[in-house]
mmCIF file with all atom_site columns, C-alpha atoms in Angstrom:
data_model
loop_
_atom_site.group_PDB
_atom_site.id
_atom_site.type_symbol
_atom_site.label_atom_id
_atom_site.label_alt_id
_atom_site.label_comp_id
_atom_site.label_asym_id
_atom_site.label_entity_id
_atom_site.label_seq_id
_atom_site.pdbx_PDB_ins_code
_atom_site.Cartn_x
_atom_site.Cartn_y
_atom_site.Cartn_z
_atom_site.occupancy
_atom_site.B_iso_or_equiv
_atom_site.pdbx_formal_charge
_atom_site.auth_seq_id
_atom_site.auth_comp_id
_atom_site.auth_asym_id
_atom_site.auth_atom_id
_atom_site.pdbx_PDB_model_num
ATOM 1   C CA . UNK M 1 1   ? 71.389  80.538  57.661  1.00 56.00 ? 11  UNK M CA 1
ATOM 2   C CA . UNK M 1 2   ? 71.853  79.699  61.479  1.00 66.00 ? 12  UNK M CA 1
ATOM 3   C CA . UNK M 1 3   ? 71.482  82.718  63.616  1.00 74.00 ? 13  UNK M CA 1
ATOM 4   C CA . UNK M 1 4   ? 71.842  82.357  67.234  1.00 74.00 ? 14  UNK M CA 1
ATOM 5   C CA . UNK M 1 5   ? 69.739  84.642  69.620  1.00 77.00 ? 15  UNK M CA 1
ATOM 6   C CA . UNK M 1 6   ? 72.766  85.146  71.979  1.00 76.00 ? 16  UNK M CA 1
ATOM 7   C CA . UNK M 1 7   ? 76.335  84.848  71.482  1.00 79.00 ? 17  UNK M CA 1
ATOM 8   C CA . UNK M 1 8   ? 78.954  84.078  74.057  1.00 85.00 ? 18  UNK M CA 1
ATOM 9   C CA . UNK M 1 9   ? 78.564  86.166  77.457  1.00 88.00 ? 19  UNK M CA 1
ATOM 10  C CA . UNK M 1 10  ? 81.339  87.253  79.562  1.00 91.00 ? 20  UNK M CA 1
ATOM 11  C CA . UNK M 1 11  ? 81.175  88.741  83.054  1.00 93.00 ? 21  UNK M CA 1
ATOM 12  C CA . UNK M 1 12  ? 83.710  91.393  83.662  1.00 93.00 ? 22  UNK M CA 1
ATOM 13  C CA . UNK M 1 13  ? 84.568  93.150  86.908  1.00 94.00 ? 23  UNK M CA 1
ATOM 14  C CA . UNK M 1 14  ? 85.621  96.697  86.283  1.00 92.00 ? 24  UNK M CA 1
ATOM 15  C CA . UNK M 1 15  ? 87.136  98.096  89.526  1.00 91.00 ? 25  UNK M CA 1
ATOM 16  C CA . UNK M 1 16  ? 87.854  101.693 90.664  1.00 87.00 ? 26  UNK M CA 1
ATOM 17  C CA . UNK M 1 17  ? 88.720  103.496 93.773  1.00 84.00 ? 27  UNK M CA 1
ATOM 18  C CA . UNK M 1 18  ? 86.079  105.044 95.842  1.00 80.00 ? 28  UNK M CA 1
ATOM 19  C CA . UNK M 1 19  ? 82.331  104.752 95.720  1.00 81.00 ? 29  UNK M CA 1
ATOM 20  C CA . UNK M 1 20  ? 81.533  105.826 92.277  1.00 79.00 ? 30  UNK M CA 1
ATOM 21  C CA . UNK M 1 21  ? 82.740  105.381 88.817  1.00 81.00 ? 31  UNK M CA 1
ATOM 22  C CA . UNK M 1 22  ? 84.084  108.470 87.133  1.00 80.00 ? 32  UNK M CA 1
ATOM 23  C CA . UNK M 1 23  ? 82.405  109.451 83.916  1.00 80.00 ? 33  UNK M CA 1
ATOM 24  C CA . UNK M 1 24  ? 85.198  107.950 81.846  1.00 83.00 ? 34  UNK M CA 1
ATOM 25  C CA . UNK M 1 25  ? 84.184  104.492 83.168  1.00 83.00 ? 35  UNK M CA 1
ATOM 26  C CA . UNK M 1 26  ? 80.629  104.984 82.236  1.00 81.00 ? 36  UNK M CA 1
ATOM 27  C CA . UNK M 1 27  ? 81.625  106.504 78.891  1.00 83.00 ? 37  UNK M CA 1
ATOM 28  C CA . UNK M 1 28  ? 84.020  103.480 78.038  1.00 86.00 ? 38  UNK M CA 1
ATOM 29  C CA . UNK M 1 29  ? 81.050  101.092 78.467  1.00 85.00 ? 39  UNK M CA 1
ATOM 30  C CA . UNK M 1 30  ? 78.713  103.336 76.386  1.00 83.00 ? 40  UNK M CA 1
ATOM 31  C CA . UNK M 1 31  ? 81.075  103.560 73.589  1.00 87.00 ? 41  UNK M CA 1
ATOM 32  C CA . UNK M 1 32  ? 81.362  99.746  73.280  1.00 87.00 ? 42  UNK M CA 1
ATOM 33  C CA . UNK M 1 33  ? 77.694  99.393  73.296  1.00 86.00 ? 43  UNK M CA 1
ATOM 34  C CA . UNK M 1 34  ? 76.905  102.021 70.782  1.00 87.00 ? 44  UNK M CA 1
ATOM 35  C CA . UNK M 1 35  ? 79.634  100.745 68.505  1.00 90.00 ? 45  UNK M CA 1
ATOM 36  C CA . UNK M 1 36  ? 77.975  97.384  68.593  1.00 88.00 ? 46  UNK M CA 1
ATOM 37  C CA . UNK M 1 37  ? 80.955  95.544  69.842  1.00 87.00 ? 47  UNK M CA 1
ATOM 38  C CA . UNK M 1 38  ? 79.033  94.272  72.985  1.00 89.00 ? 48  UNK M CA 1
ATOM 39  C CA . UNK M 1 39  ? 75.674  94.201  74.141  1.00 89.00 ? 49  UNK M CA 1
ATOM 40  C CA . UNK M 1 40  ? 75.262  95.091  77.754  1.00 90.00 ? 50  UNK M CA 1
ATOM 41  C CA . UNK M 1 41  ? 73.026  92.270  79.234  1.00 90.00 ? 51  UNK M CA 1
ATOM 42  C CA . UNK M 1 42  ? 73.312  93.153  82.974  1.00 91.00 ? 52  UNK M CA 1
ATOM 43  C CA . UNK M 1 43  ? 75.085  95.703  85.052  1.00 91.00 ? 53  UNK M CA 1
ATOM 44  C CA . UNK M 1 44  ? 75.665  95.393  88.893  1.00 92.00 ? 54  UNK M CA 1
ATOM 45  C CA . UNK M 1 45  ? 77.372  97.833  91.175  1.00 91.00 ? 55  UNK M CA 1
ATOM 46  C CA . UNK M 1 46  ? 79.506  96.199  93.790  1.00 93.00 ? 56  UNK M CA 1
ATOM 47  C CA . UNK M 1 47  ? 81.358  97.809  96.729  1.00 92.00 ? 57  UNK M CA 1
ATOM 48  C CA . UNK M 1 48  ? 83.438  96.686  99.545  1.00 93.00 ? 58  UNK M CA 1
ATOM 49  C CA . UNK M 1 49  ? 83.469  98.955  102.716 1.00 93.00 ? 59  UNK M CA 1
ATOM 50  C CA . UNK M 1 50  ? 86.832  99.624  104.587 1.00 92.00 ? 60  UNK M CA 1
ATOM 51  C CA . UNK M 1 51  ? 85.713  97.022  106.989 1.00 95.00 ? 61  UNK M CA 1
ATOM 52  C CA . UNK M 1 52  ? 85.191  94.474  104.205 1.00 93.00 ? 62  UNK M CA 1
ATOM 53  C CA . UNK M 1 53  ? 81.390  94.446  103.953 1.00 94.00 ? 63  UNK M CA 1
ATOM 54  C CA . UNK M 1 54  ? 80.029  93.679  100.506 1.00 94.00 ? 64  UNK M CA 1
ATOM 55  C CA . UNK M 1 55  ? 77.014  95.523  99.135  1.00 93.00 ? 65  UNK M CA 1
ATOM 56  C CA . UNK M 1 56  ? 75.385  95.150  95.633  1.00 91.00 ? 66  UNK M CA 1
ATOM 57  C CA . UNK M 1 57  ? 73.026  97.295  93.603  1.00 88.00 ? 67  UNK M CA 1
ATOM 58  C CA . UNK M 1 58  ? 71.419  96.308  90.337  1.00 86.00 ? 68  UNK M CA 1
ATOM 59  C CA . UNK M 1 59  ? 72.315  99.615  88.232  1.00 82.00 ? 69  UNK M CA 1
ATOM 60  C CA . UNK M 1 60  ? 68.919  99.265  86.531  1.00 76.00 ? 70  UNK M CA 1
ATOM 61  C CA . UNK M 1 61  ? 67.272  99.891  89.797  1.00 72.00 ? 71  UNK M CA 1
ATOM 62  C CA . UNK M 1 62  ? 69.238  103.017 90.596  1.00 68.00 ? 72  UNK M CA 1
ATOM 63  C CA . UNK M 1 63  ? 70.439  104.471 87.360  1.00 57.00 ? 73  UNK M CA 1
ATOM 64  C CA . UNK M 1 64  ? 70.475  108.063 88.658  1.00 63.00 ? 74  UNK M CA 1
ATOM 65  C CA . UNK M 1 65  ? 73.184  107.058 91.392  1.00 58.00 ? 75  UNK M CA 1
ATOM 66  C CA . UNK M 1 66  ? 75.725  106.432 88.689  1.00 62.00 ? 76  UNK M CA 1
ATOM 67  C CA . UNK M 1 67  ? 74.770  109.294 86.343  1.00 59.00 ? 77  UNK M CA 1
ATOM 68  C CA . UNK M 1 68  ? 73.884  107.095 83.509  1.00 59.00 ? 78  UNK M CA 1
ATOM 69  C CA . UNK M 1 69  ? 70.262  107.665 82.981  1.00 56.00 ? 79  UNK M CA 1
ATOM 70  C CA . UNK M 1 70  ? 67.909  105.121 81.564  1.00 61.00 ? 80  UNK M CA 1
ATOM 71  C CA . UNK M 1 71  ? 69.864  102.000 80.347  1.00 68.00 ? 81  UNK M CA 1
ATOM 72  C CA . UNK M 1 72  ? 68.372  99.145  78.290  1.00 74.00 ? 82  UNK M CA 1
ATOM 73  C CA . UNK M 1 73  ? 69.710  95.847  79.472  1.00 79.00 ? 83  UNK M CA 1
ATOM 74  C CA . UNK M 1 74  ? 69.283  92.886  77.441  1.00 75.00 ? 84  UNK M CA 1
ATOM 75  C CA . UNK M 1 75  ? 68.900  90.337  80.276  1.00 80.00 ? 85  UNK M CA 1
ATOM 76  C CA . UNK M 1 76  ? 68.715  92.124  83.584  1.00 79.00 ? 86  UNK M CA 1
ATOM 77  C CA . UNK M 1 77  ? 69.161  89.836  86.459  1.00 82.00 ? 87  UNK M CA 1
ATOM 78  C CA . UNK M 1 78  ? 71.416  87.415  84.518  1.00 86.00 ? 88  UNK M CA 1
ATOM 79  C CA . UNK M 1 79  ? 74.182  87.975  87.278  1.00 91.00 ? 89  UNK M CA 1
ATOM 80  C CA . UNK M 1 80  ? 72.995  86.160  90.164  1.00 91.00 ? 90  UNK M CA 1
ATOM 81  C CA . UNK M 1 81  ? 73.765  86.334  93.709  1.00 91.00 ? 91  UNK M CA 1
ATOM 82  C CA . UNK M 1 82  ? 76.452  83.668  93.650  1.00 93.00 ? 92  UNK M CA 1
ATOM 83  C CA . UNK M 1 83  ? 78.083  85.562  90.664  1.00 93.00 ? 93  UNK M CA 1
ATOM 84  C CA . UNK M 1 84  ? 78.142  89.015  92.865  1.00 93.00 ? 94  UNK M CA 1
ATOM 85  C CA . UNK M 1 85  ? 79.458  87.039  95.775  1.00 93.00 ? 95  UNK M CA 1
ATOM 86  C CA . UNK M 1 86  ? 82.289  85.419  93.974  1.00 94.00 ? 96  UNK M CA 1
ATOM 87  C CA . UNK M 1 87  ? 83.210  88.615  91.888  1.00 94.00 ? 97  UNK M CA 1
ATOM 88  C CA . UNK M 1 88  ? 82.843  90.674  95.149  1.00 94.00 ? 98  UNK M CA 1
ATOM 89  C CA . UNK M 1 89  ? 85.347  88.556  97.061  1.00 94.00 ? 99  UNK M CA 1
ATOM 90  C CA . UNK M 1 90  ? 87.926  89.845  94.664  1.00 92.00 ? 100 UNK M CA 1
ATOM 91  C CA . UNK M 1 91  ? 87.451  93.405  95.724  1.00 94.00 ? 101 UNK M CA 1
ATOM 92  C CA . UNK M 1 92  ? 89.917  95.013  98.117  1.00 94.00 ? 102 UNK M CA 1
ATOM 93  C CA . UNK M 1 93  ? 88.531  96.877  101.227 1.00 93.00 ? 103 UNK M CA 1
ATOM 94  C CA . UNK M 1 94  ? 87.506  100.667 100.266 1.00 92.00 ? 104 UNK M CA 1
ATOM 95  C CA . UNK M 1 95  ? 86.985  99.790  96.583  1.00 93.00 ? 105 UNK M CA 1
ATOM 96  C CA . UNK M 1 96  ? 83.962  99.355  94.254  1.00 92.00 ? 106 UNK M CA 1
ATOM 97  C CA . UNK M 1 97  ? 83.332  97.831  90.887  1.00 93.00 ? 107 UNK M CA 1
ATOM 98  C CA . UNK M 1 98  ? 80.930  97.389  88.128  1.00 92.00 ? 108 UNK M CA 1
ATOM 99  C CA . UNK M 1 99  ? 80.086  93.712  87.148  1.00 94.00 ? 109 UNK M CA 1
ATOM 100 C CA . UNK M 1 100 ? 79.213  93.794  83.425  1.00 93.00 ? 110 UNK M CA 1
ATOM 101 C CA . UNK M 1 101 ? 77.547  90.848  81.825  1.00 92.00 ? 111 UNK M CA 1
ATOM 102 C CA . UNK M 1 102 ? 78.141  91.543  78.164  1.00 91.00 ? 112 UNK M CA 1
ATOM 103 C CA . UNK M 1 103 ? 77.400  89.623  75.162  1.00 89.00 ? 113 UNK M CA 1
ATOM 104 C CA . UNK M 1 104 ? 80.352  89.431  72.652  1.00 89.00 ? 114 UNK M CA 1
ATOM 105 C CA . UNK M 1 105 ? 78.290  90.385  69.389  1.00 86.00 ? 115 UNK M CA 1
ATOM 106 C CA . UNK M 1 106 ? 81.415  89.661  67.203  1.00 85.00 ? 116 UNK M CA 1
ATOM 107 C CA . UNK M 1 107 ? 81.570  86.223  68.762  1.00 86.00 ? 117 UNK M CA 1
ATOM 108 C CA . UNK M 1 108 ? 77.892  85.515  67.984  1.00 86.00 ? 118 UNK M CA 1
ATOM 109 C CA . UNK M 1 109 ? 78.368  86.394  64.418  1.00 86.00 ? 119 UNK M CA 1
ATOM 110 C CA . UNK M 1 110 ? 81.357  83.840  64.186  1.00 88.00 ? 120 UNK M CA 1
ATOM 111 C CA . UNK M 1 111 ? 79.523  81.137  66.083  1.00 87.00 ? 121 UNK M CA 1
ATOM 112 C CA . UNK M 1 112 ? 76.449  81.620  63.590  1.00 88.00 ? 122 UNK M CA 1
ATOM 113 C CA . UNK M 1 113 ? 78.597  81.436  60.601  1.00 89.00 ? 123 UNK M CA 1
ATOM 114 C CA . UNK M 1 114 ? 80.640  78.398  61.931  1.00 91.00 ? 124 UNK M CA 1
ATOM 115 C CA . UNK M 1 115 ? 77.236  76.690  62.533  1.00 90.00 ? 125 UNK M CA 1
ATOM 116 C CA . UNK M 1 116 ? 76.112  77.352  59.215  1.00 91.00 ? 126 UNK M CA 1
ATOM 117 C CA . UNK M 1 117 ? 79.150  75.760  57.796  1.00 92.00 ? 127 UNK M CA 1
ATOM 118 C CA . UNK M 1 118 ? 78.655  72.804  59.924  1.00 92.00 ? 128 UNK M CA 1
ATOM 119 C CA . UNK M 1 119 ? 81.364  73.746  62.462  1.00 92.00 ? 129 UNK M CA 1
ATOM 120 C CA . UNK M 1 120 ? 81.331  74.930  66.108  1.00 88.00 ? 130 UNK M CA 1
ATOM 121 C CA . UNK M 1 121 ? 83.433  76.471  68.845  1.00 87.00 ? 131 UNK M CA 1
ATOM 122 C CA . UNK M 1 122 ? 85.094  73.801  70.881  1.00 90.00 ? 132 UNK M CA 1
ATOM 123 C CA . UNK M 1 123 ? 86.801  76.128  73.495  1.00 84.00 ? 133 UNK M CA 1
ATOM 124 C CA . UNK M 1 124 ? 87.886  79.532  74.039  1.00 83.00 ? 134 UNK M CA 1
ATOM 125 C CA . UNK M 1 125 ? 90.570  80.991  76.474  1.00 82.00 ? 135 UNK M CA 1
ATOM 126 C CA . UNK M 1 126 ? 90.890  84.698  77.439  1.00 81.00 ? 136 UNK M CA 1
ATOM 127 C CA . UNK M 1 127 ? 94.271  86.260  78.153  1.00 81.00 ? 137 UNK M CA 1
ATOM 128 C CA . UNK M 1 128 ? 93.751  89.355  80.215  1.00 79.00 ? 138 UNK M CA 1
ATOM 129 C CA . UNK M 1 129 ? 95.147  92.512  78.501  1.00 82.00 ? 139 UNK M CA 1
ATOM 130 C CA . UNK M 1 130 ? 97.760  93.316  81.267  1.00 83.00 ? 140 UNK M CA 1
ATOM 131 C CA . UNK M 1 131 ? 99.286  89.738  80.807  1.00 87.00 ? 141 UNK M CA 1
ATOM 132 C CA . UNK M 1 132 ? 99.391  90.155  77.001  1.00 85.00 ? 142 UNK M CA 1
ATOM 133 C CA . UNK M 1 133 ? 101.096 93.505  77.250  1.00 88.00 ? 143 UNK M CA 1
ATOM 134 C CA . UNK M 1 134 ? 103.629 92.365  79.736  1.00 90.00 ? 144 UNK M CA 1
ATOM 135 C CA . UNK M 1 135 ? 104.572 89.353  77.625  1.00 89.00 ? 145 UNK M CA 1
ATOM 136 C CA . UNK M 1 136 ? 104.987 91.447  74.649  1.00 91.00 ? 146 UNK M CA 1
ATOM 137 C CA . UNK M 1 137 ? 107.199 93.999  76.234  1.00 90.00 ? 147 UNK M CA 1
ATOM 138 C CA . UNK M 1 138 ? 109.374 91.123  77.494  1.00 91.00 ? 148 UNK M CA 1
ATOM 139 C CA . UNK M 1 139 ? 109.502 89.448  74.229  1.00 91.00 ? 149 UNK M CA 1
ATOM 140 C CA . UNK M 1 140 ? 110.367 92.905  72.678  1.00 90.00 ? 150 UNK M CA 1
ATOM 141 C CA . UNK M 1 141 ? 113.336 93.450  75.065  1.00 85.00 ? 151 UNK M CA 1
#
């Protein structure tokens, strides 16, 4: 049986107003990890001041700041400085975000099973949820 150590990884920028995520944001991430839907590999807090200055904090280095306690990251440091700058550039002034690096565990299983059967994933595209929902609303009207 082919069993990959890691599956596909996505970087997701989850934004929020102000300086801190509310407990519901952290709860949503924890729920997905606990359910085994994703494995959290890295987590970075990014903020943009009202003046436009960017700041980055590896959450593992300051867990008490976010009320999440000790977290177990599978590959801390996977999000590099270039990633942080690129994602940070998308933040409007006066907002913050968490840059999540997640392994898609369901896709790891799919890739392993395909490889075992002599197949492989050639390409994948992600359509963001707001676009899918808007398209479906338009199609239903």
